[in-house]
């Protein structure tokens, strides 16, 4: 029971860190516990996906499909406090506007939004809307939302496992997650993210895994070349890009009747 209680507390820490959902104030906190809580990043994503899918289901039964999608996207932003979108924006500004590694990292810490960040944010939100509009009439749309939220977070958090952290931990919002993951924590992440995909079918699951694996390899190589590792903003950007890729892949499969 004590082991289960400990895991519950880790999940609550992850939920409080990655969303705006209130968690009990009595949950013990420490840097070590917060670092271990990263194993439940994908599970938190599944919970958020369930809530967003519920909003989409209710809205779709009362309103036109496109309006329902917008309401779900707004709810999602409120649910996470635009946590991952903020990371995408900062990474785009830093890597797009900086000519050296130090300058890129410095720009990422700036709370102001530049042209690169604004462009990236607009395009990602637009891409989500367009892709979900293509998928909205699928009988699996609610499951697709769930998979998009869970799998994208699993892939993003897995970057911690084998990449160096390259910013000042004392001033970073991702300080609790800066330490390396254990193999067990990586396994929990990946299993949690992949298992729901199986409900889409084995063939689609294998394709999604392949796309995510390719993205991870290329994104990791790109980050190492540009800044020598990852920052918390890069993890947020990875989650957003993975979610878009998941929807894009499923649209491609739908169009080609695969």
Coordinates of N, CA and C in Angstrom, one line a residue:
X1 N 0.8 -1.2 0.0 CA 0.0 0.0 0.0 C 0.9 1.3 0.0
X2 N 2.0 1.2 0.7 CA 2.8 2.4 0.8 C 3.4 2.7 -0.6
X3 N 3.8 1.6 -1.3 CA 4.3 1.7 -2.7 C 3.3 2.4 -3.6
X4 N 2.0 1.9 -3.5 CA 1.0 2.5 -4.4 C 0.7 3.9 -4.0
X5 N 0.8 4.2 -2.7 CA 0.6 5.6 -2.3 C 1.6 6.5 -2.8
X6 N 2.9 6.0 -2.8 CA 4.0 6.8 -3.4 C 3.8 7.1 -4.8
X7 N 3.3 6.0 -5.6 CA 3.1 6.3 -7.0 C 2.0 7.2 -7.3
X8 N 0.9 7.1 -6.4 CA -0.2 8.1 -6.5 C 0.3 9.5 -6.3
X9 N 1.2 9.7 -5.3 CA 1.7 11.0 -5.0 C 2.6 11.5 -6.2
X10 N 3.3 10.6 -6.8 CA 4.1 11.1 -8.0 C 3.2 11.5 -9.1
X11 N 2.1 10.8 -9.3 CA 1.2 11.1 -10.4 C 0.5 12.5 -10.1
X12 N 0.2 12.7 -8.8 CA -0.4 14.0 -8.5 C 0.6 15.1 -8.7
X13 N 1.8 14.9 -8.4 CA 2.9 15.9 -8.7 C 2.9 16.2 -10.2
X14 N 2.9 15.2 -11.0 CA 3.0 15.3 -12.4 C 1.7 16.1 -12.9
X15 N 0.6 15.7 -12.4 CA -0.7 16.4 -12.8 C -0.6 17.9 -12.4
X16 N -0.1 18.2 -11.3 CA -0.1 19.6 -10.8 C 1.0 20.4 -11.7
X17 N 2.0 19.7 -12.1 CA 3.1 20.4 -12.8 C 2.7 20.6 -14.3
X18 N 2.0 19.7 -14.9 CA 1.7 19.7 -16.3 C 0.3 20.2 -16.7
X19 N -0.5 20.5 -15.7 CA -1.8 21.0 -15.9 C -2.2 22.0 -14.9
X20 N -3.4 22.6 -15.0 CA -3.9 23.6 -14.1 C -5.0 22.9 -13.2
X21 N -5.0 21.6 -13.2 CA -6.0 20.8 -12.4 C -5.5 20.9 -11.0
X22 N -6.3 21.3 -10.0 CA -5.9 21.4 -8.6 C -5.5 20.0 -8.1
X23 N -4.4 19.9 -7.3 CA -4.1 18.7 -6.6 C -4.0 19.0 -5.1
X24 N -4.1 18.0 -4.3 CA -4.1 18.2 -2.8 C -2.8 18.9 -2.4
X25 N -2.9 19.9 -1.5 CA -1.8 20.6 -1.0 C -0.9 19.7 -0.1
X26 N -1.5 18.6 0.4 CA -0.8 17.7 1.3 C 0.2 16.8 0.6
X27 N 0.2 16.8 -0.8 CA 1.1 15.9 -1.5 C 2.6 16.3 -1.2
X28 N 3.4 15.4 -0.7 CA 4.8 15.8 -0.4 C 5.6 16.2 -1.7
X29 N 6.4 17.2 -1.6 CA 7.2 17.6 -2.7 C 8.7 17.6 -2.4
X30 N 9.5 17.2 -3.3 CA 10.9 17.3 -3.3 C 11.4 17.2 -4.7
X31 N 12.6 17.7 -4.9 CA 13.2 17.6 -6.3 C 13.3 16.2 -6.8
X32 N 13.6 15.3 -5.9 CA 13.8 13.9 -6.3 C 12.4 13.3 -6.8
X33 N 11.4 13.6 -5.9 CA 10.0 13.2 -6.3 C 9.5 13.8 -7.6
X34 N 9.8 15.1 -7.8 CA 9.3 15.7 -9.0 C 10.0 15.2 -10.2
X35 N 11.3 14.8 -10.1 CA 12.0 14.2 -11.2 C 11.4 12.9 -11.5
X36 N 11.1 12.1 -10.5 CA 10.5 10.8 -10.8 C 9.1 10.9 -11.3
X37 N 8.4 12.0 -11.0 CA 7.0 12.2 -11.5 C 6.9 12.3 -13.0
X38 N 8.1 12.6 -13.6 CA 8.1 12.7 -15.1 C 7.7 11.4 -15.8
X39 N 7.7 10.3 -15.1 CA 7.3 9.0 -15.6 C 5.8 8.9 -16.0
X40 N 5.1 9.8 -15.3 CA 3.6 9.9 -15.6 C 3.2 11.0 -16.5
X41 N 4.1 11.5 -17.3 CA 3.8 12.6 -18.2 C 2.8 12.1 -19.2
X42 N 3.0 10.9 -19.8 CA 2.0 10.4 -20.7 C 0.7 10.1 -20.1
X43 N 0.7 9.6 -18.9 CA -0.6 9.3 -18.2 C -1.4 10.5 -17.9
X44 N -0.7 11.6 -17.6 CA -1.3 12.9 -17.4 C -1.9 13.3 -18.8
X45 N -1.2 13.1 -19.8 CA -1.7 13.4 -21.2 C -3.0 12.6 -21.5
X46 N -3.0 11.4 -21.1 CA -4.2 10.6 -21.3 C -5.4 11.1 -20.5
X47 N -5.2 11.6 -19.3 CA -6.3 12.2 -18.5 C -6.7 13.5 -19.2
X48 N -5.8 14.3 -19.6 CA -6.2 15.5 -20.3 C -6.9 15.2 -21.6
X49 N -6.5 14.2 -22.3 CA -7.1 13.8 -23.5 C -8.5 13.3 -23.3
X50 N -8.8 12.6 -22.2 CA -10.1 12.2 -21.9 C -11.0 13.4 -21.6
X51 N -10.5 14.4 -20.9 CA -11.3 15.5 -20.6 C -11.6 16.3 -21.9
X52 N -10.6 16.5 -22.7 CA -10.8 17.2 -24.0 C -11.8 16.4 -24.9
X53 N -11.6 15.1 -24.9 CA -12.5 14.3 -25.8 C -14.0 14.4 -25.3
X54 N -14.2 14.5 -23.9 CA -15.5 14.7 -23.4 C -16.1 16.0 -23.8
X55 N -15.3 17.1 -23.7 CA -15.8 18.4 -24.2 C -16.1 18.3 -25.7
X56 N -15.3 17.7 -26.5 CA -15.6 17.6 -27.9 C -16.9 16.8 -28.2
X57 N -17.1 15.7 -27.4 CA -18.3 14.9 -27.6 C -19.5 15.7 -27.3
X58 N -19.5 16.4 -26.2 CA -20.7 17.2 -25.8 C -20.9 18.4 -26.8
X59 N -19.8 19.1 -27.1 CA -20.0 20.2 -28.0 C -20.4 19.8 -29.4
X60 N -19.9 18.7 -29.8 CA -20.3 18.2 -31.2 C -21.8 17.8 -31.2
X61 N -22.3 17.4 -30.1 CA -23.7 17.0 -30.1 C -24.7 18.2 -30.1
X62 N -24.1 19.4 -29.8 CA -25.0 20.6 -29.7 C -24.7 21.6 -30.8
X63 N -23.4 21.6 -31.3 CA -22.9 22.6 -32.2 C -22.3 22.1 -33.5
X64 N -22.1 22.9 -34.5 CA -21.4 22.4 -35.7 C -20.0 21.9 -35.3
X65 N -19.5 21.0 -36.2 CA -18.2 20.3 -35.9 C -17.1 21.3 -35.7
X66 N -16.9 22.3 -36.6 CA -15.8 23.2 -36.4 C -15.9 24.0 -35.2
X67 N -17.1 24.3 -34.7 CA -17.2 25.1 -33.5 C -16.8 24.2 -32.3
X68 N -17.2 22.9 -32.4 CA -16.9 22.0 -31.3 C -15.3 21.8 -31.2
X69 N -14.6 21.8 -32.3 CA -13.2 21.7 -32.3 C -12.6 22.9 -31.7
X70 N -13.0 24.1 -32.0 CA -12.5 25.3 -31.4 C -12.7 25.3 -29.9
X71 N -13.9 24.9 -29.5 CA -14.2 24.9 -28.0 C -13.3 23.9 -27.3
X72 N -13.0 22.8 -27.9 CA -12.1 21.8 -27.3 C -10.7 22.4 -27.2
X73 N -10.2 23.0 -28.3 CA -8.9 23.6 -28.3 C -8.7 24.7 -27.2
X74 N -9.8 25.5 -27.1 CA -9.8 26.5 -26.0 C -9.7 25.9 -24.6
X75 N -10.5 24.9 -24.5 CA -10.5 24.1 -23.2 C -9.2 23.5 -22.9
X76 N -8.5 23.0 -23.9 CA -7.2 22.4 -23.8 C -6.2 23.4 -23.3
X77 N -6.2 24.6 -23.9 CA -5.3 25.7 -23.5 C -5.5 26.1 -22.1
X78 N -6.8 26.2 -21.7 CA -7.1 26.5 -20.3 C -6.6 25.4 -19.3
X79 N -6.8 24.2 -19.8 CA -6.5 23.0 -18.9 C -5.0 22.9 -18.6
X80 N -4.2 23.3 -19.6 CA -2.7 23.2 -19.4 C -2.0 24.5 -19.2
X81 N -2.8 25.6 -19.3 CA -2.2 26.9 -19.1 C -1.3 27.2 -20.3
X82 N -1.6 26.6 -21.5 CA -0.8 26.8 -22.7 C 0.7 26.4 -22.4
X83 N 0.9 25.5 -21.5 CA 2.3 25.1 -21.1 C 3.2 24.7 -22.2
X84 N 2.7 23.8 -23.1 CA 3.5 23.3 -24.2 C 3.6 24.3 -25.3
X85 N 2.5 25.0 -25.6 CA 2.5 26.0 -26.6 C 3.5 27.1 -26.3
X86 N 3.6 27.4 -25.0 CA 4.6 28.4 -24.6 C 6.0 27.9 -24.9
X87 N 6.3 26.6 -24.6 CA 7.6 26.1 -24.9 C 7.9 26.1 -26.4
X88 N 6.9 25.8 -27.2 CA 7.1 25.8 -28.7 C 7.5 27.3 -29.1
X89 N 6.8 28.2 -28.6 CA 7.0 29.6 -29.0 C 8.4 30.1 -28.6
X90 N 8.8 29.7 -27.4 CA 10.1 30.1 -26.9 C 11.2 29.4 -27.7
X91 N 11.0 28.2 -28.0 CA 12.1 27.4 -28.8 C 12.2 28.0 -30.2
X92 N 11.1 28.3 -30.8 CA 11.1 28.9 -32.2 C 11.8 30.2 -32.2
X93 N 11.5 31.1 -31.2 CA 12.2 32.4 -31.1 C 13.7 32.2 -30.9
X94 N 14.1 31.3 -30.0 CA 15.5 31.1 -29.6 C 16.3 30.6 -30.8
X95 N 15.8 29.5 -31.3 CA 16.6 28.8 -32.4 C 16.5 29.6 -33.7
X96 N 15.3 30.2 -33.9 CA 15.2 31.0 -35.1 C 15.9 32.3 -35.1
X97 N 16.0 32.9 -33.9 CA 16.6 34.3 -33.9 C 18.0 34.4 -33.4
X98 N 18.5 33.3 -32.8 CA 19.9 33.3 -32.3 C 20.9 32.8 -33.3
X99 N 22.1 33.4 -33.3 CA 23.2 33.0 -34.2 C 24.2 32.1 -33.5
X100 N 24.2 32.1 -32.2 CA 25.1 31.2 -31.4 C 24.3 30.5 -30.4
X101 N 24.9 29.4 -29.8 CA 24.2 28.6 -28.8 C 23.8 29.5 -27.6
X102 N 24.7 30.3 -27.1 CA 24.4 31.1 -25.9 C 23.3 32.1 -26.2
X103 N 23.3 32.7 -27.4 CA 22.3 33.6 -27.7 C 20.9 32.9 -27.9
X104 N 20.9 31.7 -28.4 CA 19.6 31.0 -28.6 C 19.0 30.7 -27.2
X105 N 19.9 30.2 -26.3 CA 19.4 29.9 -25.0 C 18.9 31.2 -24.2
X106 N 19.6 32.3 -24.5 CA 19.2 33.5 -23.8 C 17.9 34.0 -24.3
X107 N 17.6 33.9 -25.6 CA 16.3 34.3 -26.2 C 15.2 33.4 -25.7
X108 N 15.5 32.1 -25.5 CA 14.5 31.2 -25.0 C 14.0 31.6 -23.6
X109 N 14.8 32.2 -22.8 CA 14.4 32.6 -21.5 C 13.6 33.9 -21.5
X110 N 13.6 34.7 -22.6 CA 12.9 35.9 -22.7 C 11.4 35.6 -22.8
X111 N 10.6 36.2 -22.0 CA 9.1 36.0 -22.0 C 8.4 36.6 -23.1
X112 N 9.1 37.5 -23.8 CA 8.4 38.2 -24.9 C 8.4 37.3 -26.2
X113 N 7.4 37.5 -27.0 CA 7.2 36.6 -28.2 C 7.7 37.4 -29.4
X114 N 8.5 36.8 -30.2 CA 9.0 37.4 -31.4 C 8.3 36.8 -32.6
X115 N 8.8 37.2 -33.8 CA 8.2 36.8 -35.1 C 8.2 35.3 -35.2
X116 N 9.3 34.6 -34.9 CA 9.5 33.2 -35.1 C 8.5 32.5 -34.2
X117 N 8.4 32.9 -33.0 CA 7.5 32.3 -32.0 C 6.0 32.5 -32.4
X118 N 5.7 33.7 -32.7 CA 4.3 33.9 -33.1 C 3.9 33.1 -34.3
X119 N 4.8 33.1 -35.3 CA 4.5 32.3 -36.5 C 4.3 30.8 -36.2
X120 N 5.2 30.3 -35.4 CA 5.1 28.9 -35.0 C 3.8 28.6 -34.3
X121 N 3.4 29.4 -33.3 CA 2.2 29.2 -32.6 C 1.0 29.3 -33.4
X122 N 0.9 30.3 -34.3 CA -0.3 30.4 -35.2 C -0.4 29.2 -36.1
X123 N 0.8 28.7 -36.7 CA 0.7 27.6 -37.6 C 0.4 26.3 -36.9
X124 N 0.8 26.1 -35.7 CA 0.5 24.9 -35.0 C -1.0 24.8 -34.6
X125 N -1.5 25.9 -34.1 CA -2.9 26.0 -33.7 C -3.8 25.8 -35.0
X126 N -3.4 26.4 -36.1 CA -4.1 26.3 -37.3 C -4.1 24.9 -37.8
X127 N -2.9 24.2 -37.7 CA -2.7 22.9 -38.2 C -3.6 21.9 -37.4
X128 N -3.7 22.1 -36.1 CA -4.5 21.3 -35.2 C -6.0 21.4 -35.7
X129 N -6.4 22.6 -35.9 CA -7.8 22.8 -36.3 C -8.1 22.2 -37.6
X130 N -7.2 22.4 -38.6 CA -7.5 21.8 -39.9 C -7.5 20.3 -39.9
X131 N -6.5 19.7 -39.2 CA -6.4 18.2 -39.1 C -7.5 17.6 -38.4
X132 N -7.9 18.2 -37.3 CA -9.0 17.7 -36.5 C -10.3 17.9 -37.3
X133 N -10.4 18.9 -38.1 CA -11.6 19.1 -38.9 C -11.7 17.9 -39.9
X134 N -10.6 17.4 -40.4 CA -10.6 16.3 -41.3 C -10.9 15.0 -40.6
X135 N -10.6 14.9 -39.3 CA -10.8 13.7 -38.6 C -12.1 13.7 -37.8
X136 N -12.8 14.8 -37.7 CA -13.9 15.0 -36.7 C -15.1 14.0 -37.0
X137 N -15.3 13.6 -38.3 CA -16.4 12.7 -38.6 C -16.0 11.2 -38.5
X138 N -14.8 10.9 -38.1 CA -14.3 9.6 -37.9 C -15.0 9.0 -36.7
X139 N -15.4 7.7 -36.7 CA -16.0 7.1 -35.6 C -15.0 7.0 -34.4
X140 N -13.7 7.2 -34.7 CA -12.7 7.0 -33.7 C -12.1 8.4 -33.2
X141 N -12.8 9.5 -33.5 CA -12.3 10.8 -33.2 C -12.0 11.0 -31.7
X142 N -12.8 10.5 -30.8 CA -12.5 10.6 -29.4 C -11.3 9.9 -29.0
X143 N -11.1 8.7 -29.6 CA -9.9 7.9 -29.3 C -8.7 8.6 -29.9
X144 N -8.8 9.2 -31.1 CA -7.7 9.9 -31.8 C -7.2 11.0 -30.9
X145 N -8.1 11.8 -30.3 CA -7.7 12.8 -29.4 C -7.0 12.3 -28.2
X146 N -7.4 11.2 -27.6 CA -6.8 10.5 -26.5 C -5.4 10.1 -26.9
X147 N -5.2 9.5 -28.1 CA -3.9 9.0 -28.5 C -3.0 10.2 -28.8
X148 N -3.5 11.2 -29.4 CA -2.7 12.4 -29.7 C -2.1 13.0 -28.4
X149 N -2.9 13.1 -27.4 CA -2.5 13.7 -26.1 C -1.5 12.8 -25.4
X150 N -1.7 11.5 -25.4 CA -0.9 10.6 -24.6 C 0.4 10.3 -25.3
X151 N 0.4 9.9 -26.5 CA 1.6 9.5 -27.3 C 2.5 10.6 -27.5
X152 N 2.0 11.8 -27.8 CA 2.9 13.0 -28.0 C 3.7 13.3 -26.7
X153 N 3.1 13.2 -25.6 CA 3.8 13.5 -24.3 C 4.8 12.4 -24.0
X154 N 4.5 11.2 -24.3 CA 5.4 10.1 -24.1 C 6.7 10.3 -24.9
X155 N 6.6 10.7 -26.2 CA 7.7 10.9 -27.0 C 8.5 12.1 -26.5
X156 N 7.8 13.2 -26.2 CA 8.5 14.4 -25.7 C 9.3 14.1 -24.5
X157 N 8.7 13.5 -23.5 CA 9.4 13.3 -22.2 C 10.5 12.3 -22.4
X158 N 10.5 11.4 -23.4 CA 11.5 10.4 -23.6 C 12.8 11.0 -24.0
X159 N 12.8 12.3 -24.4 CA 14.0 13.0 -24.8 C 15.0 13.2 -23.6
X160 N 14.4 13.2 -22.4 CA 15.2 13.4 -21.2 C 16.1 12.2 -21.0
X161 N 15.7 11.1 -21.5 CA 16.5 9.8 -21.2 C 17.9 9.9 -21.8
X162 N 18.1 10.4 -23.0 CA 19.4 10.3 -23.6 C 19.9 11.6 -24.2
X163 N 19.5 12.7 -23.6 CA 20.0 14.0 -24.1 C 20.4 14.8 -22.9
X164 N 21.5 15.6 -23.1 CA 21.9 16.5 -22.0 C 21.0 17.7 -21.9
X165 N 20.9 18.2 -20.7 CA 20.2 19.4 -20.3 C 21.1 20.6 -20.5
X166 N 20.7 21.6 -21.2 CA 21.7 22.6 -21.6 C 21.4 24.1 -21.1
X167 N 20.5 24.2 -20.1 CA 20.2 25.5 -19.7 C 20.4 25.6 -18.2
X168 N 20.3 26.8 -17.6 CA 20.5 27.0 -16.2 C 19.3 26.4 -15.4
X169 N 19.5 25.3 -14.7 CA 18.4 24.6 -14.0 C 17.8 25.5 -12.9
X170 N 18.6 26.4 -12.3 CA 18.0 27.3 -11.3 C 17.0 28.3 -11.8
X171 N 17.1 28.6 -13.1 CA 16.1 29.6 -13.6 C 15.2 29.0 -14.6
X172 N 15.1 27.7 -14.7 CA 14.3 27.0 -15.7 C 13.0 26.5 -15.1
X173 N 11.9 26.6 -15.8 CA 10.7 26.0 -15.4 C 10.7 24.5 -15.4
X174 N 11.6 23.9 -16.1 CA 11.7 22.5 -16.2 C 12.8 21.9 -15.3
X175 N 13.2 22.7 -14.4 CA 14.3 22.2 -13.4 C 14.0 20.9 -12.8
X176 N 12.7 20.6 -12.4 CA 12.5 19.3 -11.8 C 12.7 18.1 -12.7
X177 N 12.7 18.4 -14.0 CA 12.8 17.3 -15.0 C 14.1 17.2 -15.6
X178 N 15.1 17.9 -15.1 CA 16.4 18.1 -15.8 C 17.2 16.8 -15.6
X179 N 17.0 16.0 -14.6 CA 17.8 14.8 -14.4 C 17.5 13.7 -15.4
X180 N 18.4 12.8 -15.6 CA 18.2 11.7 -16.6 C 17.1 10.8 -16.0
X181 N 16.4 10.1 -17.0 CA 15.4 9.1 -16.6 C 16.1 7.8 -16.4
X182 N 15.5 6.9 -15.6 CA 15.9 5.6 -15.5 C 15.2 4.8 -16.6
X183 N 15.7 3.6 -16.9 CA 15.1 2.7 -17.9 C 13.7 2.4 -17.6
X184 N 13.4 2.2 -16.3 CA 12.1 1.9 -15.8 C 11.1 3.0 -16.1
X185 N 11.6 4.2 -15.8 CA 10.7 5.4 -16.1 C 10.5 5.6 -17.6
X186 N 11.5 5.3 -18.4 CA 11.3 5.4 -19.8 C 10.3 4.4 -20.3
X187 N 10.4 3.2 -19.7 CA 9.4 2.1 -20.1 C 8.0 2.5 -19.7
X188 N 7.8 3.0 -18.5 CA 6.5 3.4 -18.1 C 5.9 4.5 -19.1
X189 N 6.7 5.4 -19.4 CA 6.3 6.5 -20.4 C 5.9 5.9 -21.7
X190 N 6.7 5.0 -22.3 CA 6.4 4.5 -23.6 C 5.2 3.6 -23.6
X191 N 5.1 2.7 -22.6 CA 4.0 1.8 -22.5 C 2.7 2.5 -22.4
X192 N 2.7 3.5 -21.5 CA 1.5 4.3 -21.3 C 1.1 5.1 -22.5
X193 N 2.1 5.5 -23.3 CA 1.7 6.3 -24.5 C 1.3 5.4 -25.6
X194 N 1.8 4.2 -25.7 CA 1.6 3.3 -26.9 C 0.3 2.4 -26.7
X195 N 0.1 1.9 -25.5 CA -1.0 1.0 -25.3 C -2.4 1.5 -25.9
X196 N -2.8 2.8 -25.6 CA -4.0 3.2 -26.1 C -4.1 3.2 -27.6
X197 N -2.9 3.3 -28.3 CA -2.9 3.3 -29.8 C -3.4 2.0 -30.3
X198 N -3.3 0.9 -29.6 CA -3.7 -0.4 -30.1 C -5.2 -0.4 -30.3
X199 N -5.9 0.5 -29.7 CA -7.4 0.5 -29.9 C -7.7 1.0 -31.3
X200 N -6.7 1.7 -31.9 CA -6.9 2.1 -33.3 C -6.7 1.0 -34.3
X201 N -6.0 -0.1 -33.8 CA -5.7 -1.2 -34.7 C -4.2 -1.4 -34.7
X202 N -3.7 -2.6 -35.0 CA -2.3 -2.9 -34.9 C -1.5 -2.2 -36.0
X203 N -2.1 -2.2 -37.3 CA -1.4 -1.6 -38.4 C -1.2 -0.1 -38.2
X204 N -2.2 0.6 -37.7 CA -2.1 2.1 -37.5 C -1.2 2.3 -36.3
X205 N -1.2 1.5 -35.3 CA -0.3 1.6 -34.2 C 1.2 1.5 -34.6
X206 N 1.5 0.5 -35.5 CA 2.8 0.3 -35.9 C 3.3 1.5 -36.8
X207 N 2.4 2.1 -37.6 CA 2.7 3.2 -38.4 C 3.0 4.4 -37.5
X208 N 2.2 4.6 -36.5 CA 2.4 5.8 -35.6 C 3.7 5.6 -34.9
X209 N 4.0 4.4 -34.4 CA 5.3 4.2 -33.7 C 6.4 4.5 -34.6
X210 N 6.3 4.1 -35.9 CA 7.4 4.4 -36.8 C 7.6 5.9 -37.1
X211 N 6.5 6.6 -37.2 CA 6.5 8.0 -37.5 C 7.1 8.8 -36.2
X212 N 6.7 8.3 -35.0 CA 7.2 9.0 -33.8 C 8.7 8.7 -33.6
X213 N 9.1 7.4 -33.9 CA 10.5 7.1 -33.8 C 11.4 7.9 -34.7
X214 N 10.9 8.1 -36.0 CA 11.7 8.9 -36.9 C 11.7 10.3 -36.5
X215 N 10.6 10.9 -36.0 CA 10.6 12.2 -35.5 C 11.6 12.4 -34.4
X216 N 11.6 11.5 -33.5 CA 12.5 11.6 -32.3 C 13.9 11.6 -32.7
X217 N 14.3 10.7 -33.6 CA 15.7 10.6 -34.1 C 16.1 12.0 -34.7
X218 N 15.2 12.5 -35.6 CA 15.6 13.7 -36.4 C 15.5 14.9 -35.5
X219 N 14.5 15.0 -34.6 CA 14.4 16.1 -33.7 C 15.6 16.2 -32.7
X220 N 16.0 15.0 -32.2 CA 17.1 14.9 -31.3 C 18.4 15.4 -32.0
X221 N 18.6 14.9 -33.2 CA 19.8 15.3 -34.0 C 19.8 16.8 -34.2
X222 N 18.6 17.3 -34.5 CA 18.5 18.8 -34.8 C 18.8 19.6 -33.6
X223 N 18.3 19.2 -32.4 CA 18.5 19.9 -31.2 C 20.0 19.9 -30.8
X224 N 20.6 18.7 -30.9 CA 22.0 18.6 -30.6 C 22.9 19.5 -31.5
X225 N 22.5 19.6 -32.7 CA 23.3 20.5 -33.7 C 23.0 22.0 -33.4
X226 N 21.8 22.3 -32.9 CA 21.5 23.7 -32.7 C 21.9 24.3 -31.3
X227 N 21.6 23.5 -30.3 CA 21.9 24.0 -28.9 C 22.7 23.0 -28.1
X228 N 23.0 21.8 -28.6 CA 23.8 20.8 -27.9 C 23.0 20.0 -26.9
X229 N 21.7 20.0 -26.9 CA 20.9 19.3 -25.9 C 19.5 19.7 -26.0
X230 N 18.8 19.6 -24.8 CA 17.4 20.0 -24.7 C 17.2 21.0 -23.6
X231 N 16.1 21.8 -23.7 CA 15.6 22.6 -22.6 C 14.1 22.2 -22.4
X232 N 13.6 22.8 -21.3 CA 12.1 22.5 -21.1 C 11.3 23.0 -22.2
X233 N 11.7 24.1 -22.9 CA 10.9 24.6 -24.0 C 11.0 23.6 -25.2
X234 N 12.1 23.0 -25.3 CA 12.2 22.0 -26.4 C 11.3 20.8 -26.2
X235 N 11.1 20.4 -24.9 CA 10.1 19.3 -24.6 C 8.7 19.7 -25.0
X236 N 8.3 21.0 -24.6 CA 7.0 21.5 -25.0 C 6.8 21.5 -26.5
X237 N 7.9 22.0 -27.2 CA 7.8 22.0 -28.7 C 7.6 20.6 -29.2
X238 N 8.4 19.7 -28.7 CA 8.3 18.3 -29.1 C 6.9 17.7 -29.0
X239 N 6.3 18.0 -27.9 CA 4.9 17.5 -27.6 C 4.0 18.1 -28.7
X240 N 4.1 19.4 -29.0 CA 3.2 20.0 -29.9 C 3.4 19.4 -31.3
X241 N 4.6 19.3 -31.7 CA 4.9 18.8 -33.1 C 4.5 17.3 -33.2
X242 N 4.7 16.5 -32.1 CA 4.3 15.1 -32.2 C 2.8 15.0 -32.3
X243 N 2.1 15.8 -31.6 CA 0.6 15.8 -31.7 C 0.1 16.1 -33.1
X244 N 0.7 17.1 -33.7 CA 0.4 17.5 -35.1 C 0.7 16.3 -36.0
X245 N 1.9 15.7 -35.8 CA 2.3 14.5 -36.7 C 1.3 13.3 -36.5
X246 N 0.9 13.1 -35.3 CA -0.1 12.0 -35.1 C -1.4 12.3 -35.9
X247 N -1.9 13.5 -35.8 CA -3.1 13.8 -36.5 C -2.9 13.7 -38.0
X248 N -1.7 14.3 -38.5 CA -1.4 14.3 -39.9 C -1.3 12.8 -40.4
X249 N -0.6 12.0 -39.7 CA -0.5 10.6 -40.1 C -1.8 9.9 -40.2
X250 N -2.7 10.2 -39.2 CA -4.0 9.5 -39.3 C -4.9 10.1 -40.4
X251 N -4.7 11.4 -40.7 CA -5.4 11.9 -41.9 C -4.9 11.3 -43.2
X252 N -3.6 11.1 -43.3 CA -3.1 10.4 -44.5 C -3.6 9.0 -44.6
X253 N -3.7 8.3 -43.5 CA -4.2 6.9 -43.5 C -5.7 6.9 -43.9
X254 N -6.4 7.9 -43.4 CA -7.8 8.0 -43.7 C -8.0 8.3 -45.2
X255 N -7.3 9.3 -45.7 CA -7.4 9.7 -47.1 C -7.1 8.5 -48.1
X256 N -6.1 7.7 -47.7 CA -5.6 6.6 -48.5 C -6.3 5.3 -48.2
X257 N -7.3 5.4 -47.3 CA -8.1 4.2 -46.9 C -7.2 3.1 -46.4
X258 N -6.2 3.4 -45.6 CA -5.3 2.4 -45.0 C -5.6 2.0 -43.6

